PDB file of C-alpha atoms and ligand atoms in Angstrom:
ATOM      1  CA  MET A   1      -7.739   9.121 -11.573  1.00  0.00           C
ATOM      2  CA  ALA A   2      -6.386  11.848  -9.659  1.00  0.00           C
ATOM      3  CA  GLN A   3      -2.765  11.670  -8.626  1.00  0.00           C
ATOM      4  CA  TYR A   4      -1.503  12.628  -5.523  1.00  0.00           C
ATOM      5  CA  GLY A   5       2.029  14.210  -4.202  1.00  0.00           C
ATOM      6  CA  SER A   6       4.422  16.312  -4.910  1.00  0.00           C
ATOM      7  CA  SER A   7       8.083  15.782  -6.717  1.00  0.00           C
ATOM      8  CA  ASP A   8       9.475  18.616  -4.476  1.00  0.00           C
ATOM      9  CA  GLY A   9      12.581  17.370  -2.625  1.00  0.00           C
ATOM     10  CA  TRP A  10      12.277  14.087  -0.292  1.00  0.00           C
ATOM     11  CA  ARG A  11       8.817  13.581  -1.820  1.00  0.00           C
ATOM     12  CA  GLY A  12       9.937  13.079  -5.235  1.00  0.00           C
ATOM     13  CA  ASP A  13      10.635   9.401  -4.353  1.00  0.00           C
ATOM     14  CA  ALA A  14       7.968   9.236  -1.970  1.00  0.00           C
ATOM     15  CA  ALA A  15       5.521   5.140  -2.896  1.00  0.00           C
ATOM     16  CA  CYS A  16       2.560   7.152  -2.850  1.00  0.00           C
ATOM     17  CA  LEU A  17       3.936   9.611  -5.735  1.00  0.00           C
ATOM     18  CA  GLY A  18       1.644   9.475  -8.700  1.00  0.00           C
ATOM     19  CA  THR A  19      -0.729   6.794  -7.167  1.00  0.00           C
ATOM     20  CA  ASP A  20      -4.834   7.321  -6.758  1.00  0.00           C
ATOM     21  CA  LEU A  21      -5.424  10.277  -4.576  1.00  0.00           C
ATOM     22  CA  VAL A  22      -8.348   8.469  -2.758  1.00  0.00           C
ATOM     23  CA  LEU A  23      -6.093   5.955  -1.087  1.00  0.00           C
ATOM     24  CA  TRP A  24      -4.789   8.981   0.747  1.00  0.00           C
ATOM     25  CA  SER A  25      -7.709  11.622   1.454  1.00  0.00           C
ATOM     26  CA  GLU A  26     -10.304   9.396   2.381  1.00  0.00           C
ATOM     27  CA  PRO A  27     -11.416   9.239   5.914  1.00  0.00           C
ATOM     28  CA  GLY A  28     -10.701   5.600   8.071  1.00  0.00           C
ATOM     29  CA  ALA A  29      -8.229   2.681   8.180  1.00  0.00           C
ATOM     30  CA  PRO A  30      -6.064   2.975   5.676  1.00  0.00           C
ATOM     31  CA  SER A  31      -6.452   0.344   2.564  1.00  0.00           C
ATOM     32  CA  ALA A  32      -4.415  -2.753   2.234  1.00  0.00           C
ATOM     33  CA  GLU A  33      -2.734  -0.872  -0.670  1.00  0.00           C
ATOM     34  CA  ALA A  34      -1.618   2.362   1.073  1.00  0.00           C
ATOM     35  CA  ALA A  35      -0.628  -0.014   4.073  1.00  0.00           C
ATOM     36  CA  ARG A  36       1.743  -1.620   1.714  1.00  0.00           C
ATOM     37  CA  LEU A  37       3.365   1.380   0.125  1.00  0.00           C
ATOM     38  CA  CYS A  38       4.513   3.069   3.384  1.00  0.00           C
ATOM     39  CA  ARG A  39       5.366   0.037   4.605  1.00  0.00           C
ATOM     40  CA  ASP A  40       7.792  -0.147   1.957  1.00  0.00           C
ATOM     41  CA  CYS A  41       8.337   3.952   1.118  1.00  0.00           C
ATOM     42  CA  PRO A  42      12.070   4.454   0.740  1.00  0.00           C
ATOM     43  CA  VAL A  43      11.411   8.292   2.501  1.00  0.00           C
ATOM     44  CA  ARG A  44       9.101   7.088   5.318  1.00  0.00           C
ATOM     45  CA  ARG A  45      11.453   8.408   7.726  1.00  0.00           C
ATOM     46  CA  GLU A  46      11.060  12.089   5.774  1.00  0.00           C
ATOM     47  CA  CYS A  47       7.303  11.692   6.107  1.00  0.00           C
ATOM     48  CA  VAL A  48       7.361  10.821   9.888  1.00  0.00           C
ATOM     49  CA  THR A  49       9.895  13.103  10.874  1.00  0.00           C
ATOM     50  CA  GLU A  50       9.344  16.456   8.904  1.00  0.00           C
ATOM     51  CA  ASP A  51       5.745  16.209   6.886  1.00  0.00           C
ATOM     52  CA  LEU A  52       3.219  14.232   9.566  1.00  0.00           C
ATOM     53  CA  PRO A  53       4.082  16.623  12.243  1.00  0.00           C
ATOM     54  CA  ALA A  54       4.575  20.007  10.588  1.00  0.00           C
ATOM     55  CA  ARG A  55       1.135  19.877   8.694  1.00  0.00           C
ATOM     56  CA  TRP A  56      -1.120  16.649  10.393  1.00  0.00           C
ATOM     57  CA  PRO A  57      -2.793  16.560   7.017  1.00  0.00           C
ATOM     58  CA  ALA A  58      -6.425  14.742   6.124  1.00  0.00           C
ATOM     59  CA  GLY A  59      -6.550  11.055   5.360  1.00  0.00           C
ATOM     60  CA  VAL A  60      -3.706   8.584   5.878  1.00  0.00           C
ATOM     61  CA  ARG A  61      -0.121   9.490   6.396  1.00  0.00           C
ATOM     62  CA  ALA A  62       2.689   7.610   6.935  1.00  0.00           C
ATOM     63  CA  GLY A  63       0.562   4.391   7.302  1.00  0.00           C
ATOM     64  CA  LEU A  64      -1.896   6.276   9.887  1.00  0.00           C
ATOM     65  CA  ALA A  65      -5.212   6.989   9.653  1.00  0.00           C
ATOM     66  CA  GLU A  66      -6.631  10.235  10.362  1.00  0.00           C
ATOM     67  CA  ASP A  67      -9.136   8.803  13.554  1.00  0.00           C
ATOM     68  CA  VAL A  68      -5.881   7.125  15.029  1.00  0.00           C
ATOM     69  CA  ARG A  69      -3.580  10.199  14.082  1.00  0.00           C
ATOM     70  CA  GLU A  70      -6.024  12.655  16.374  1.00  0.00           C
ATOM     71  CA  PRO A  71      -5.405  12.126  19.945  1.00  0.00           C
ATOM     72  CA  LEU A  72      -2.250  12.944  19.351  1.00  0.00           C
ATOM     73  CA  HIS A  73      -2.965  15.816  17.007  1.00  0.00           C
ATOM     74  CA  ALA A  74      -5.326  16.827  19.813  1.00  0.00           C
ATOM     75  CA  ALA A  75      -2.770  17.157  22.425  1.00  0.00           C
ATOM     76  CA  TYR A  76       0.296  18.521  20.271  1.00  0.00           C
ATOM     77  CA  VAL A  77      -1.827  21.214  19.013  1.00  0.00           C
ATOM     78  CA  PRO A  78      -1.785  23.011  23.186  1.00  0.00           C
ATOM     79  CA  TRP A  79       1.583  21.811  23.574  1.00  0.00           C
ATOM     80  CA  ARG A  80       3.030  23.581  20.325  1.00  0.00           C
ATOM     81  CA  ALA A  81       1.161  26.399  21.037  1.00  0.00           C
ATOM     82  CA  ALA A  82       2.366  26.478  24.864  1.00  0.00           C
ATOM     83  CA  ILE A  83       6.285  26.123  23.298  1.00  0.00           C
ATOM     84  CA  ASP A  84       5.518  29.081  19.934  1.00  0.00           C
ATOM     85  CA  ARG A  85       4.038  31.453  23.091  1.00  0.00           C
ATOM     86  CA  ARG A  86       7.465  30.808  24.892  1.00  0.00           C
ATOM     87  CA  HIS A  87       9.321  31.322  22.021  1.00  0.00           C
ATOM     88  CA  THR A  88       7.868  34.820  20.965  1.00  0.00           C
ATOM     89  CA  ALA A  89       7.881  35.806  24.482  1.00  0.00           C
ATOM     90  CA  LEU A  90      11.839  34.873  24.670  1.00  0.00           C
ATOM     91  CA  LEU A  91      12.265  36.395  21.241  1.00  0.00           C
ATOM     92  CA  ARG A  92      10.402  39.705  22.950  1.00  0.00           C
ATOM     93  CA  GLN A  93      13.004  39.702  25.629  1.00  0.00           C
ATOM     94  CA  ALA A  94      15.618  39.630  23.808  1.00  0.00           C
ATOM     95  CA  ALA A  95      14.567  42.613  21.712  1.00  0.00           C
ATOM     96  CA  ARG A  96      14.407  44.220  25.158  1.00  0.00           C
ATOM     97  CA  THR A  97      17.702  43.865  26.034  1.00  0.00           C
ATOM     98  CA  ASN A  98      20.500  45.895  25.637  1.00  0.00           C
ATOM     99  CA  ASP A  99      23.334  44.065  26.219  1.00  0.00           C
ATOM    100  CA  ARG A 100      24.611  42.577  22.976  1.00  0.00           C
ATOM    101  CA  ALA A 101      25.978  39.677  24.031  1.00  0.00           C
ATOM    102  CA  ALA A 102      22.764  38.824  26.534  1.00  0.00           C
ATOM    103  CA  ARG A 103      20.068  39.755  23.496  1.00  0.00           C
ATOM    104  CA  GLY A 104      22.439  36.866  21.090  1.00  0.00           C
ATOM    105  CA  LEU A 105      21.696  34.389  24.389  1.00  0.00           C
ATOM    106  CA  ILE A 106      18.296  34.793  24.523  1.00  0.00           C
ATOM    107  CA  ARG A 107      17.629  34.624  21.292  1.00  0.00           C
ATOM    108  CA  ASP A 108      19.887  31.117  20.928  1.00  0.00           C
ATOM    109  CA  LEU A 109      17.829  29.715  23.721  1.00  0.00           C
ATOM    110  CA  ALA A 110      14.501  30.946  21.898  1.00  0.00           C
ATOM    111  CA  ALA A 111      15.816  28.645  19.187  1.00  0.00           C
ATOM    112  CA  ALA A 112      17.463  25.739  20.980  1.00  0.00           C
ATOM    113  CA  LEU A 113      13.394  25.754  21.950  1.00  0.00           C
ATOM    114  CA  VAL A 114      11.805  25.069  18.793  1.00  0.00           C
ATOM    115  CA  ALA A 115      14.749  23.009  17.847  1.00  0.00           C
ATOM    116  CA  GLU A 116      14.158  20.851  20.629  1.00  0.00           C
ATOM    117  CA  ALA A 117      10.519  21.035  20.293  1.00  0.00           C
ATOM    118  CA  ASP A 118      10.725  19.627  16.611  1.00  0.00           C
ATOM    119  CA  ALA A 119      12.866  16.721  17.824  1.00  0.00           C
ATOM    120  CA  LEU A 120      10.708  15.727  20.441  1.00  0.00           C
ATOM    121  CA  THR A 121       7.946  15.570  17.782  1.00  0.00           C
ATOM    122  CA  GLY A 122       9.850  13.555  15.587  1.00  0.00           C
ATOM    123  CA  TYR A 123      11.037  11.298  18.253  1.00  0.00           C
ATOM    124  CA  LEU A 124       6.969  10.910  19.602  1.00  0.00           C
ATOM    125  CA  VAL A 125       5.876  10.508  15.685  1.00  0.00           C
ATOM    126  CA  ALA A 126       8.655   7.420  14.972  1.00  0.00           C
ATOM    127  CA  PHE A 127       7.700   6.252  18.645  1.00  0.00           C
ATOM    128  CA  VAL A 128       3.808   6.106  17.462  1.00  0.00           C
ATOM    129  CA  VAL A 129       4.073   4.778  13.939  1.00  0.00           C
ATOM    130  CA  HIS A 130       6.423   2.045  14.738  1.00  0.00           C
ATOM    131  CA  ALA A 131       9.213   3.287  12.531  1.00  0.00           C
ATOM    132  CA  ASP A 132      12.520   0.671  11.422  1.00  0.00           C
ATOM    133  CA  ASP A 133      15.283   0.544  14.553  1.00  0.00           C
ATOM    134  CA  ALA A 134      17.579   3.183  12.626  1.00  0.00           C
ATOM    135  CA  THR A 135      15.007   5.492  12.146  1.00  0.00           C
ATOM    136  CA  TYR A 136      13.916   5.530  15.884  1.00  0.00           C
ATOM    137  CA  GLU A 137      17.590   5.531  17.038  1.00  0.00           C
ATOM    138  CA  THR A 138      18.231   8.798  14.753  1.00  0.00           C
ATOM    139  CA  ALA A 139      14.991  10.487  16.063  1.00  0.00           C
ATOM    140  CA  ARG A 140      15.547   9.424  19.572  1.00  0.00           C
ATOM    141  CA  LEU A 141      19.305  10.976  19.481  1.00  0.00           C
ATOM    142  CA  VAL A 142      18.346  14.027  17.824  1.00  0.00           C
ATOM    143  CA  TYR A 143      16.011  15.064  20.283  1.00  0.00           C
ATOM    144  CA  LEU A 144      18.319  14.165  23.114  1.00  0.00           C
ATOM    145  CA  THR A 145      21.131  15.907  21.234  1.00  0.00           C
ATOM    146  CA  GLU A 146      18.472  19.128  21.677  1.00  0.00           C
ATOM    147  CA  LEU A 147      17.346  18.669  25.020  1.00  0.00           C
ATOM    148  CA  ALA A 148      21.265  19.198  25.947  1.00  0.00           C
ATOM    149  CA  GLY A 149      21.273  21.779  23.386  1.00  0.00           C
ATOM    150  CA  ARG A 150      18.270  24.016  25.176  1.00  0.00           C
ATOM    151  CA  LEU A 151      19.627  23.253  28.629  1.00  0.00           C
ATOM    152  CA  ALA A 152      23.266  24.651  27.806  1.00  0.00           C
ATOM    153  CA  ALA A 153      20.949  27.778  26.557  1.00  0.00           C
ATOM    154  CA  GLU A 154      19.016  27.647  29.511  1.00  0.00           C
ATOM    155  CA  ALA A 155      22.338  28.161  31.229  1.00  0.00           C
ATOM    156  CA  ALA A 156      24.068  30.225  28.939  1.00  0.00           C
ATOM    157  CA  ALA A 157      21.002  32.604  29.175  1.00  0.00           C
ATOM    158  CA  ALA A 158      20.299  32.222  32.601  1.00  0.00           C
ATOM    159  CA  THR A 159      17.213  32.370  31.323  1.00  0.00           C
ATOM    160  CA  GLU A 160      14.228  29.003  32.009  1.00  0.00           C
ATOM    161  CA  ALA A 161      12.808  28.270  28.532  1.00  0.00           C
ATOM    162  CA  THR A 162      10.046  26.389  29.802  1.00  0.00           C
ATOM    163  CA  THR A 163       6.955  27.529  31.523  1.00  0.00           C
ATOM    164  CA  PRO A 164       3.984  25.919  33.231  1.00  0.00           C
ATOM    165  CA  ALA A 165       2.084  25.804  30.215  1.00  0.00           C
ATOM    166  CA  ILE A 166       4.483  23.391  28.674  1.00  0.00           C
ATOM    167  CA  GLU A 167       4.912  21.649  31.551  1.00  0.00           C
ATOM    168  CA  ARG A 168       1.199  21.156  31.974  1.00  0.00           C
ATOM    169  CA  THR A 169       0.447  19.915  28.069  1.00  0.00           C
ATOM    170  CA  ARG A 170       3.413  17.594  27.823  1.00  0.00           C
ATOM    171  CA  PRO A 171       1.975  14.753  30.178  1.00  0.00           C
ATOM    172  CA  ALA A 172      -0.689  14.843  27.954  1.00  0.00           C
ATOM    173  CA  LEU A 173       1.324  14.486  24.381  1.00  0.00           C
ATOM    174  CA  PHE A 174       3.214  11.996  25.688  1.00  0.00           C
ATOM    175  CA  ALA A 175       0.097   9.327  27.281  1.00  0.00           C
ATOM    176  CA  ALA A 176      -1.647  10.276  23.641  1.00  0.00           C
ATOM    177  CA  ALA A 177       1.662   8.669  22.208  1.00  0.00           C
ATOM    178  CA  HIS A 178       1.211   5.846  23.842  1.00  0.00           C
ATOM    179  CA  GLN A 179      -2.704   5.830  23.172  1.00  0.00           C
ATOM    180  CA  VAL A 180      -1.777   6.469  19.261  1.00  0.00           C
ATOM    181  CA  ALA A 181       0.603   3.736  19.403  1.00  0.00           C
ATOM    182  CA  ASP A 182      -1.307   1.200  20.633  1.00  0.00           C
ATOM    183  CA  LEU A 183      -3.924   1.834  18.312  1.00  0.00           C
ATOM    184  CA  ALA A 184      -1.371   1.500  15.326  1.00  0.00           C
ATOM    185  CA  ALA A 185      -0.169  -1.553  16.437  1.00  0.00           C
ATOM    186  CA  PRO A 186      -2.031  -3.440  20.189  1.00  0.00           C
ATOM    187  CA  SER A 187       1.437  -4.965  20.932  1.00  0.00           C
ATOM    188  CA  THR A 188       3.220  -1.738  21.434  1.00  0.00           C
ATOM    189  CA  PRO A 189       6.171  -2.196  23.339  1.00  0.00           C
ATOM    190  CA  PRO A 190       6.826  -0.218  26.540  1.00  0.00           C
ATOM    191  CA  VAL A 191       7.901   2.936  26.366  1.00  0.00           C
ATOM    192  CA  PRO A 192      11.369   3.599  25.826  1.00  0.00           C
ATOM    193  CA  SER A 193      13.063   4.944  29.485  1.00  0.00           C
ATOM    194  CA  SER A 194      14.750   7.962  27.584  1.00  0.00           C
ATOM    195  CA  LEU A 195      10.858   9.238  26.102  1.00  0.00           C
ATOM    196  CA  ALA A 196       9.447   8.711  29.261  1.00  0.00           C
ATOM    197  CA  GLY A 197      11.886  10.681  31.149  1.00  0.00           C
ATOM    198  CA  ALA A 198      11.714  13.367  28.758  1.00  0.00           C
ATOM    199  CA  ALA A 199       8.138  14.086  30.706  1.00  0.00           C
TER     200      ALA A 199
HETATM  201  S1  SF4 B   1       5.460   6.551   4.326  1.00  0.00           S
HETATM  202 FE1  SF4 B   1       4.541   8.642   4.051  1.00  0.00          FE
HETATM  203  S2  SF4 B   1       5.273   9.689   1.706  1.00  0.00           S
HETATM  204 FE2  SF4 B   1       5.804   7.041   2.335  1.00  0.00          FE
HETATM  205  S3  SF4 B   1       3.554   6.575   0.957  1.00  0.00           S
HETATM  206 FE3  SF4 B   1       3.355   6.435   3.292  1.00  0.00          FE
HETATM  207  S4  SF4 B   1       2.068   8.753   3.234  1.00  0.00           S
HETATM  208 FE4  SF4 B   1       3.692   8.774   1.150  1.00  0.00          FE
END
């Protein structure tokens, strides 16, 4: 039997480590065994907030089948690309800035934009997989903290981090999060106001 997983870092504690690769690499809904392992996994939070958004891998992750995750993936890619383009533009702007202090502020803003994007991704994923209350609340607070950090960095640098492309792609991301949450559990509660307000 080909075994699944890696023992690096938190993955060493994953419930899927050493299980049959087939459980995690086949298309379609998670098997009862995969769903049970994900539900009880001690590192589901890490899987949800780090691995899933970072890799969008094939097969089952965090209890979600690939096709269930697909709408979120399709919306995530253009949004994240817009973030990455803006990040690159800010770094170029910093490189052209002669004033050292101003250059640092623009670089700080570029970093804050990415930190906010990472935090929002974790928040959305916690929502769509119906993470436990503690995980969800942690993801929400991290996002709100990073949002405040990005706004403060904008004020300090006197430069806006967001662009029309980012604003245009973000509503689709939230819509996809709702769609996926509904697919994962049809009795999805209403979106939290803090998430809706993030649009
Ligand atoms: S939640 Fe993630 S790390 Fe845990 S068993 Fe499921 S796929 Fe593996």
